[in-house]
Amino acid sequence: MTKWVYGFGGGAAEGRALDIEILGGKGANLAEMCTLGLPVPPGLTIVAQACGEFLKAGRCLNDALKAEVMAGIARIEALTERRFGSNDRPLLLSIRSGARASMPGMMDTVLNLGLNDETVMGLAQDAGDERFAWDSYRRFIQMYGDVVMGLGHDLFEEILEDEKARFGREQEPEMTAAEWRSVVARYKDVIEEETGAPFPQAPDIQLWGAIGAVFSSWLNPRAATYRMLHTISEAWGTAVNVQAMVFGNLGNSSATGVAFTRNPSTGENRLFGEFLVNAQGEDVVAGIRTPQNITEAQRIASGSEKPSLEKLMPEAFAELSAICHRLEAHYRDMQDIEFTIERGRLWMLQTRTGKRTAKAALKIAVDMAQERLISRDDAVARIDPASLDQVLHTTIDPQARRTVIGSGLPASPGAATGEIVFSSEDAVRAQKEGRDVILVRVETSPEDIHGMSAAVGILTTRGGMTSHAAVVARGMGLPCVTGAGNLRVDLRNGLLIGGGLSLKAGEIITIDGSSGQAIKGAVPMLKPELSGDFAQIMEWADAARRMRVRTNADTPADARTARAFGAEGIGLCRTEHMFFEGERINVMREMILASDEAGRRAALGKLLPMQRSDFVELFSIMHGLPVTIRLLDPPLHEFLPKAEDEIAEVAAAMGLSPRELSERIDALHEFNPMLGHRGCRLAISYPEICEMQARAIFEAAVEAARQTGAAVVPEIMVPLVGLKAELDYVKACIDAVAREIIGAAGLSIDYLVGTMIELPRAALRAHVIAESADFFSFGTNDLTQTTFGISRDDAAQFLETYLRKGIIEKDPFVQIDYDGVGELIQIAAERGRRTKNALKLGICGEHGGDPTSIRFCEERGLDYVSCSPFRVPIARLAAAQAAITVPKVA
Ligand code: ADP
Ligand code: MG
Ligand code: MG
């Protein structure tokens, strides 16, 4: 048999905090506070399960439920020594919603229920305060008329304003009993006019009307939107709390307020909140009067002249402080509470875990661990890794005013202000002149790398979260907004058009890569704070972590940033990025366009010292930490010019005619370059490329070891292997170069040769491939593409539809596909390790920085994750959380 109603009050309760799914958050915590012996007005909770039934029938058809509610009210009557509907000491009730997940302000509440033309007299007599009784009655009619009868708030507000003006009153507390009485009369008239029936006087009718309305508010559009945004299921329903009223509007020794047990924006360990004297709950939120501060410290800080609760009602304040301590000790977390003081007596009306900024979350977790309220692991587990973006990047001051001209996807976090430039060349030029620029493009391509790195932020009008601009910007730690479809780039006239404005090149804009906004002009910013609480949490996280965290770094700048963020090596160095810079692209093109091996070798000879010096620098920065270098991976035509004028320029430099060059480019054209001549296939076709890269790596290792005294262990990674024979061929080439250089240097240099696992065939044949590999690194970007048979560059268009239509829950390029790609990884890990116990396993796709995917890696026993530099702290934290919560395998 279902238990429909749970009672609470008088130091005991039938429910507890853990019953949140049955009683909703509010009901469960009211029960818990009762059990703790805190002063809570007695009440009852109708279980959330009743919600659906109510909504279907439109009223209560369930006799068992009705009987339980009436029995519960009888208990409230006994505890309060009042009677519901009686003229002698009438019991008034509040009817409050409360779902499993907190949905502040989304659903409805009715206060002061049980008042009518008779009980209002009884209330006045009992309290000895007529003004209070009529104030409560008008509040009740107004809320009931709005929430239950659906007449809207404004109808009543208009009358109230009118009456206030008529009586010459500025503030509501100035109104007399007679004046409130007049308001009540007009409220009742307007209800009768609007509905054709008088305001319901029978308390039972009022009660069931209000209960039904609170259940119905579960379906109101506000609540529905909130549920969608926070993935709350409609099936959960809301519970309903029926509770004895306590009165904050009973004269000047009464008050009502809300508080946080610690400051929710800074985390400071001090009570923080607001209250109003002689008022009821809704007044604080409604902003009718300016609320007062709870503590003196807060009052002084805010410059308010109105007395604090600490000064005004010292006894109630002391009790409130003590209760807050008690609640924190019990819940072991910062609480967000509601309270009311009735003639000096404190009542608790709600408690829940308080929302907080990322900065406050860090401070509170560290403080609580130091106060021994929670363990260090708890502190680590409490921080949302994604929220670190807020502390790692410059952000827009939340107080700042913004003139938003357009918006797109929050592709790479952080905010930046700069002049508009429309081309990479302009970006580079401006940077040389010391100016900050935002690179504004329809979309970006690999040729924009230099322009992107010269800019302080990127804004594109097309493209998704995994577009080129988004991926590269995240890698560089640059703020980026992509796909801002409501902005238009007019290249012909050099204008950025949006939000009714046309901005020229050189005008200042700000982009917010955390919200996706593009904003006119400069706005005040907040700088990141990397020491203090952040550093402390990171230290504790590192102590709890099992997996290593490396970084994907292609440049010395990336490597330095990543080291500063705590990277323990490089998990992926994409060597091709080294060939785009300055002079190098031309030598690279020379190599690609050479007609024979000799020509290629000549060009490679020029690339060798450049590549070697890059590696020396990377090895020195990493000072003995492992560095994984991937051999050239992209199809060669990516390095060739596309635009006509560029083709002419390159042709001239190479002593070819533009036609000859175009023909050569055409010859390299592929229909599906992603599945084409790339990865280890290049090294097999042109072993001299692999040779040059291996030479650069080993020569650099020798030199760095001599310079720094810390021996580097290069890990050379062969991309896109599907066959063991492919790996063997390339490995033979690497080993030959290694023997030669190490022999000549007379130094001992250890090195590993491994492969990326990014093709399903490689995963399935992992036991065979492992015979030749020292490590596997899961290239989950390509592995996702090849497993799903979709291209990341083209998938944005339909993945969005898939998400919207619920075909998939998450973008598989953002969060690893546990079931499919995940199973391939598991197969590869198991089979690989069966062949070679010590096989090192890592992941180097974009997933390496995604907390859910990192958890997957912990579950599968990988040795490390590798991610872009700015995600290293996020990965360290996520890896620690995974180690704390994932059950250890023996
Ligand atoms: P919400 O979920 O929107 O905060 P609540 O159910 O908490 O809604 O109630 C709204 C307001 O009414 C709050 O300010 C609360 O303090 C006040 N309130 C609720 N129940 C009572 C009660 N029994 N006595 C006095 N005030 C109450
Ligand atoms: Mg509330
Ligand atoms: Mg790949």
Coordinates of C-alpha atoms in Angstrom, one line a residue, residues 244-551:
A244 CA 1.6 25.5 9.6
M245 CA 2.2 29.2 8.9
V246 CA 4.6 31.3 11.0
F247 CA 4.4 35.0 10.6
G248 CA 7.1 37.4 9.7
N249 CA 4.6 40.1 9.2
L250 CA 3.5 40.2 12.9
G251 CA 4.9 43.6 13.7
N252 CA 8.4 45.0 14.1
S253 CA 9.7 42.1 16.2
S254 CA 9.0 39.8 13.2
A255 CA 11.0 39.3 10.0
T256 CA 11.7 36.9 7.2
G257 CA 14.8 36.2 5.2
V258 CA 17.1 34.0 3.2
A259 CA 20.7 33.1 3.9
F260 CA 23.7 31.1 2.8
T261 CA 25.8 29.5 5.5
R262 CA 28.9 30.8 3.6
N263 CA 29.3 33.5 1.0
P264 CA 28.2 31.9 -2.3
S265 CA 30.3 34.2 -4.5
T266 CA 33.5 34.3 -2.6
G267 CA 33.2 31.2 -0.4
E268 CA 34.1 33.3 2.7
N269 CA 33.1 31.4 5.9
R270 CA 30.5 33.8 7.2
L271 CA 26.8 33.8 7.2
F272 CA 25.5 35.8 4.2
G273 CA 22.0 36.9 3.4
E274 CA 19.1 39.3 3.6
F275 CA 15.9 39.9 5.5
L276 CA 13.0 42.2 5.8
V277 CA 11.3 43.3 9.0
N278 CA 7.5 42.9 9.2
A279 CA 7.2 40.9 6.0
Q280 CA 6.4 37.6 4.5
G281 CA 8.6 35.3 2.5
E282 CA 7.7 36.4 -1.0
D283 CA 8.6 40.1 -0.2
V284 CA 12.3 39.4 0.0
V285 CA 12.5 38.0 -3.5
A286 CA 9.9 40.3 -5.0
G287 CA 12.1 43.3 -4.3
I288 CA 9.2 45.5 -3.1
R289 CA 11.5 46.9 -0.3
T290 CA 15.3 46.9 -0.2
P291 CA 16.2 44.1 2.2
Q292 CA 18.7 44.4 5.0
N293 CA 21.9 42.5 5.6
I294 CA 22.2 39.7 8.0
T295 CA 25.6 40.4 9.5
E296 CA 27.2 43.6 10.5
A297 CA 30.3 42.8 8.4
Q298 CA 28.1 42.4 5.4
R299 CA 26.2 45.6 6.1
I300 CA 29.5 47.6 6.4
A301 CA 30.8 46.0 3.2
S302 CA 27.7 46.9 1.3
G303 CA 27.5 50.4 2.7
S304 CA 24.0 49.9 3.8
E305 CA 22.6 52.2 6.6
K306 CA 19.8 49.9 7.6
P307 CA 20.6 47.9 10.7
S308 CA 21.7 44.3 10.3
L309 CA 19.9 41.3 11.8
E310 CA 22.9 40.9 14.1
K311 CA 22.3 44.4 15.6
L312 CA 18.5 44.5 15.3
M313 CA 17.6 41.1 16.7
P314 CA 20.8 39.8 18.4
E315 CA 19.1 36.7 20.0
A316 CA 17.4 35.5 16.9
F317 CA 20.7 36.1 15.0
A318 CA 22.7 34.1 17.5
E319 CA 20.3 31.2 17.2
L320 CA 20.3 31.4 13.5
S321 CA 24.2 31.3 13.5
A322 CA 24.2 28.3 15.7
I323 CA 21.6 26.5 13.5
C324 CA 23.7 27.3 10.4
H325 CA 26.7 25.6 12.1
R326 CA 24.6 22.7 13.0
L327 CA 23.3 22.3 9.5
E328 CA 26.7 22.5 7.9
A329 CA 28.1 20.0 10.4
H330 CA 25.2 17.7 9.5
Y331 CA 25.0 18.1 5.8
R332 CA 28.8 18.7 5.5
D333 CA 28.2 21.3 2.8
M334 CA 27.2 24.9 2.5
Q335 CA 23.5 25.4 2.9
D336 CA 21.0 27.9 1.4
I337 CA 18.2 28.5 4.0
E338 CA 14.9 30.3 4.5
F339 CA 13.8 31.5 7.9
T340 CA 11.1 33.5 9.6
I341 CA 11.1 35.3 12.9
E342 CA 7.7 35.6 14.5
R343 CA 7.7 38.0 17.5
G344 CA 11.4 37.2 18.2
R345 CA 11.1 33.5 17.7
L346 CA 13.1 31.8 15.0
W347 CA 11.6 29.3 12.6
M348 CA 13.4 27.3 9.9
L349 CA 11.5 27.0 6.6
Q350 CA 13.9 25.4 4.2
T351 CA 17.5 24.2 3.7
R352 CA 19.3 22.9 0.7
T353 CA 22.8 22.7 -0.7
G354 CA 23.6 26.2 -1.9
K355 CA 24.7 27.0 -5.4
R356 CA 28.0 28.8 -5.7
T357 CA 30.5 30.2 -8.1
A358 CA 33.5 28.1 -9.1
K359 CA 35.8 30.3 -7.0
A360 CA 33.5 29.9 -3.9
A361 CA 33.3 26.1 -4.6
L362 CA 37.1 25.8 -4.4
K363 CA 37.4 27.9 -1.2
I364 CA 34.5 26.1 0.5
A365 CA 35.9 22.7 -0.3
V366 CA 39.4 23.6 0.9
D367 CA 38.1 25.3 4.0
M368 CA 35.8 22.4 4.9
A369 CA 38.6 19.9 4.5
Q370 CA 40.8 22.0 6.7
E371 CA 38.0 22.3 9.2
R372 CA 37.8 18.4 9.1
L373 CA 34.2 18.6 8.1
I374 CA 35.0 16.6 4.9
S375 CA 38.0 14.5 3.7
R376 CA 40.4 15.7 1.1
D377 CA 39.0 13.2 -1.3
D378 CA 35.5 14.7 -0.7
A379 CA 36.9 18.1 -1.3
V380 CA 38.3 16.9 -4.6
A381 CA 35.2 15.1 -5.6
R382 CA 33.0 18.2 -5.0
I383 CA 34.5 20.4 -7.6
D384 CA 32.9 20.2 -11.1
P385 CA 35.9 19.9 -13.4
A386 CA 34.1 21.8 -16.1
S387 CA 33.7 24.8 -13.7
L388 CA 37.5 25.2 -13.6
D389 CA 37.2 26.9 -16.9
Q390 CA 35.8 29.8 -14.9
V391 CA 38.9 30.1 -12.8
L392 CA 41.5 29.2 -15.5
H393 CA 40.5 31.9 -17.9
T394 CA 39.9 35.6 -18.0
T395 CA 36.1 36.1 -17.6
I396 CA 33.8 39.0 -18.1
D397 CA 32.9 40.7 -14.8
P398 CA 29.4 39.4 -14.0
Q399 CA 28.4 42.9 -13.0
A400 CA 29.4 44.4 -16.3
R401 CA 26.9 45.7 -18.8
R402 CA 27.0 44.0 -22.2
T403 CA 25.8 45.3 -25.6
V404 CA 25.4 41.9 -27.3
I405 CA 25.6 42.1 -31.1
G406 CA 25.3 38.4 -31.8
S407 CA 25.8 35.0 -30.3
G408 CA 27.1 31.5 -31.3
L409 CA 28.5 28.5 -29.6
P410 CA 30.8 28.7 -26.6
A411 CA 33.6 26.9 -28.4
S412 CA 36.6 27.8 -26.3
P413 CA 36.3 29.4 -22.8
G414 CA 37.5 32.7 -21.7
A415 CA 36.8 36.3 -22.8
A416 CA 38.9 38.7 -24.9
T417 CA 38.7 42.2 -26.2
G418 CA 40.4 43.4 -29.4
E419 CA 40.1 45.2 -32.7
I420 CA 38.2 43.4 -35.5
V421 CA 40.4 42.0 -38.2
F422 CA 39.1 39.9 -41.1
S423 CA 42.2 38.1 -42.3
S424 CA 45.1 36.2 -40.7
E425 CA 47.6 38.6 -42.4
D426 CA 46.0 41.6 -40.7
A427 CA 46.1 39.7 -37.4
V428 CA 49.8 39.0 -37.7
R429 CA 50.5 42.6 -38.7
A430 CA 48.5 44.0 -35.8
Q431 CA 50.2 41.7 -33.4
K432 CA 53.6 42.9 -34.5
E433 CA 52.4 46.5 -33.8
G434 CA 51.4 45.4 -30.3
R435 CA 47.7 45.6 -30.8
D436 CA 45.1 43.0 -29.6
V437 CA 42.9 41.7 -32.3
I438 CA 39.9 39.4 -32.6
L439 CA 40.1 37.4 -35.8
V440 CA 36.6 37.4 -37.4
R441 CA 36.0 34.8 -40.1
V442 CA 33.2 32.9 -41.7
E443 CA 35.3 29.9 -40.8
T444 CA 38.9 29.1 -40.4
S445 CA 41.2 26.6 -42.1
P446 CA 44.7 25.2 -41.4
E447 CA 46.2 28.2 -43.3
D448 CA 44.9 30.5 -40.6
I449 CA 47.0 29.0 -37.8
H450 CA 49.4 31.9 -37.8
G451 CA 46.6 34.4 -37.8
M452 CA 44.8 32.6 -35.0
S453 CA 47.9 32.5 -32.8
A454 CA 48.4 36.2 -33.4
A455 CA 44.8 37.0 -32.2
V456 CA 43.5 37.2 -28.7
G457 CA 40.2 35.6 -29.7
I458 CA 38.4 34.0 -32.6
L459 CA 34.9 34.6 -33.9
T460 CA 33.3 32.6 -36.7
T461 CA 29.9 32.9 -38.2
R462 CA 29.8 29.2 -39.3
G463 CA 30.9 25.9 -37.8
G464 CA 30.2 23.9 -34.7
M465 CA 31.9 22.9 -31.4
T466 CA 34.3 20.6 -33.3
S467 CA 35.0 22.9 -36.3
H468 CA 38.6 23.8 -37.1
A469 CA 38.4 27.1 -35.3
A470 CA 37.0 25.5 -32.2
V471 CA 39.5 22.7 -32.0
V472 CA 42.5 24.9 -32.7
A473 CA 41.4 27.7 -30.4
R474 CA 40.9 25.2 -27.5
G475 CA 44.3 23.8 -28.2
M476 CA 45.8 27.3 -28.0
G477 CA 43.7 28.3 -25.0
L478 CA 42.2 31.1 -27.0
P479 CA 38.6 32.3 -26.4
C480 CA 36.5 31.3 -29.3
V481 CA 32.9 31.7 -30.5
T482 CA 31.8 29.7 -33.5
G483 CA 28.7 29.5 -35.6
A484 CA 27.4 32.9 -34.7
G485 CA 24.7 32.7 -37.4
N486 CA 23.1 35.9 -36.4
L487 CA 26.2 37.8 -37.4
R488 CA 27.3 38.4 -40.9
V489 CA 30.8 39.1 -42.3
D490 CA 30.7 41.5 -45.2
L491 CA 34.2 41.0 -46.6
R492 CA 33.7 43.3 -49.6
N493 CA 32.9 46.3 -47.4
G494 CA 35.0 45.1 -44.4
L495 CA 32.0 45.0 -42.0
L496 CA 30.8 42.8 -39.2
I497 CA 27.0 43.2 -39.2
G498 CA 24.7 42.1 -36.3
G499 CA 22.4 43.3 -33.6
G500 CA 21.4 46.3 -35.7
L501 CA 25.0 47.5 -35.9
S502 CA 27.7 47.6 -38.6
L503 CA 31.2 47.4 -37.2
K504 CA 34.3 48.2 -39.3
A505 CA 37.7 46.6 -39.1
G506 CA 39.6 48.2 -36.3
E507 CA 36.6 48.7 -34.1
I508 CA 36.7 47.1 -30.7
I509 CA 34.7 44.0 -29.8
T510 CA 34.7 41.5 -27.0
I511 CA 33.9 37.8 -27.3
D512 CA 32.9 35.6 -24.4
G513 CA 33.9 32.0 -25.3
S514 CA 32.1 30.8 -22.2
S515 CA 28.7 32.0 -23.1
G516 CA 29.1 32.4 -26.9
Q517 CA 28.4 36.1 -27.0
A518 CA 29.9 38.7 -29.2
I519 CA 29.8 42.1 -27.5
K520 CA 30.4 45.7 -28.8
G521 CA 33.3 47.5 -27.2
A522 CA 35.4 46.6 -24.2
V523 CA 34.0 45.3 -20.9
P524 CA 35.5 44.9 -17.4
M525 CA 37.2 41.5 -16.9
L526 CA 38.2 39.3 -14.1
K527 CA 41.7 37.7 -14.1
P528 CA 42.3 34.0 -13.4
E529 CA 43.6 33.0 -9.9
L530 CA 45.8 30.0 -10.1
S531 CA 47.4 29.9 -6.6
G532 CA 45.6 29.5 -3.3
D533 CA 42.6 27.3 -3.2
F534 CA 42.9 26.2 -6.8
A535 CA 46.5 25.0 -6.2
Q536 CA 45.4 23.2 -3.0
I537 CA 42.7 21.3 -4.6
M538 CA 45.0 20.4 -7.4
E539 CA 47.6 19.1 -4.9
W540 CA 45.0 16.9 -3.3
A541 CA 43.7 15.7 -6.7
D542 CA 47.2 14.7 -7.7
A543 CA 47.6 12.7 -4.5
A544 CA 44.4 10.8 -5.3
R545 CA 45.0 10.3 -9.0
R546 CA 46.2 7.0 -10.6
M547 CA 46.4 8.0 -14.3
R548 CA 49.1 10.3 -15.6
V549 CA 48.0 13.5 -17.3
R550 CA 50.0 14.6 -20.4
T551 CA 49.4 17.3 -22.9

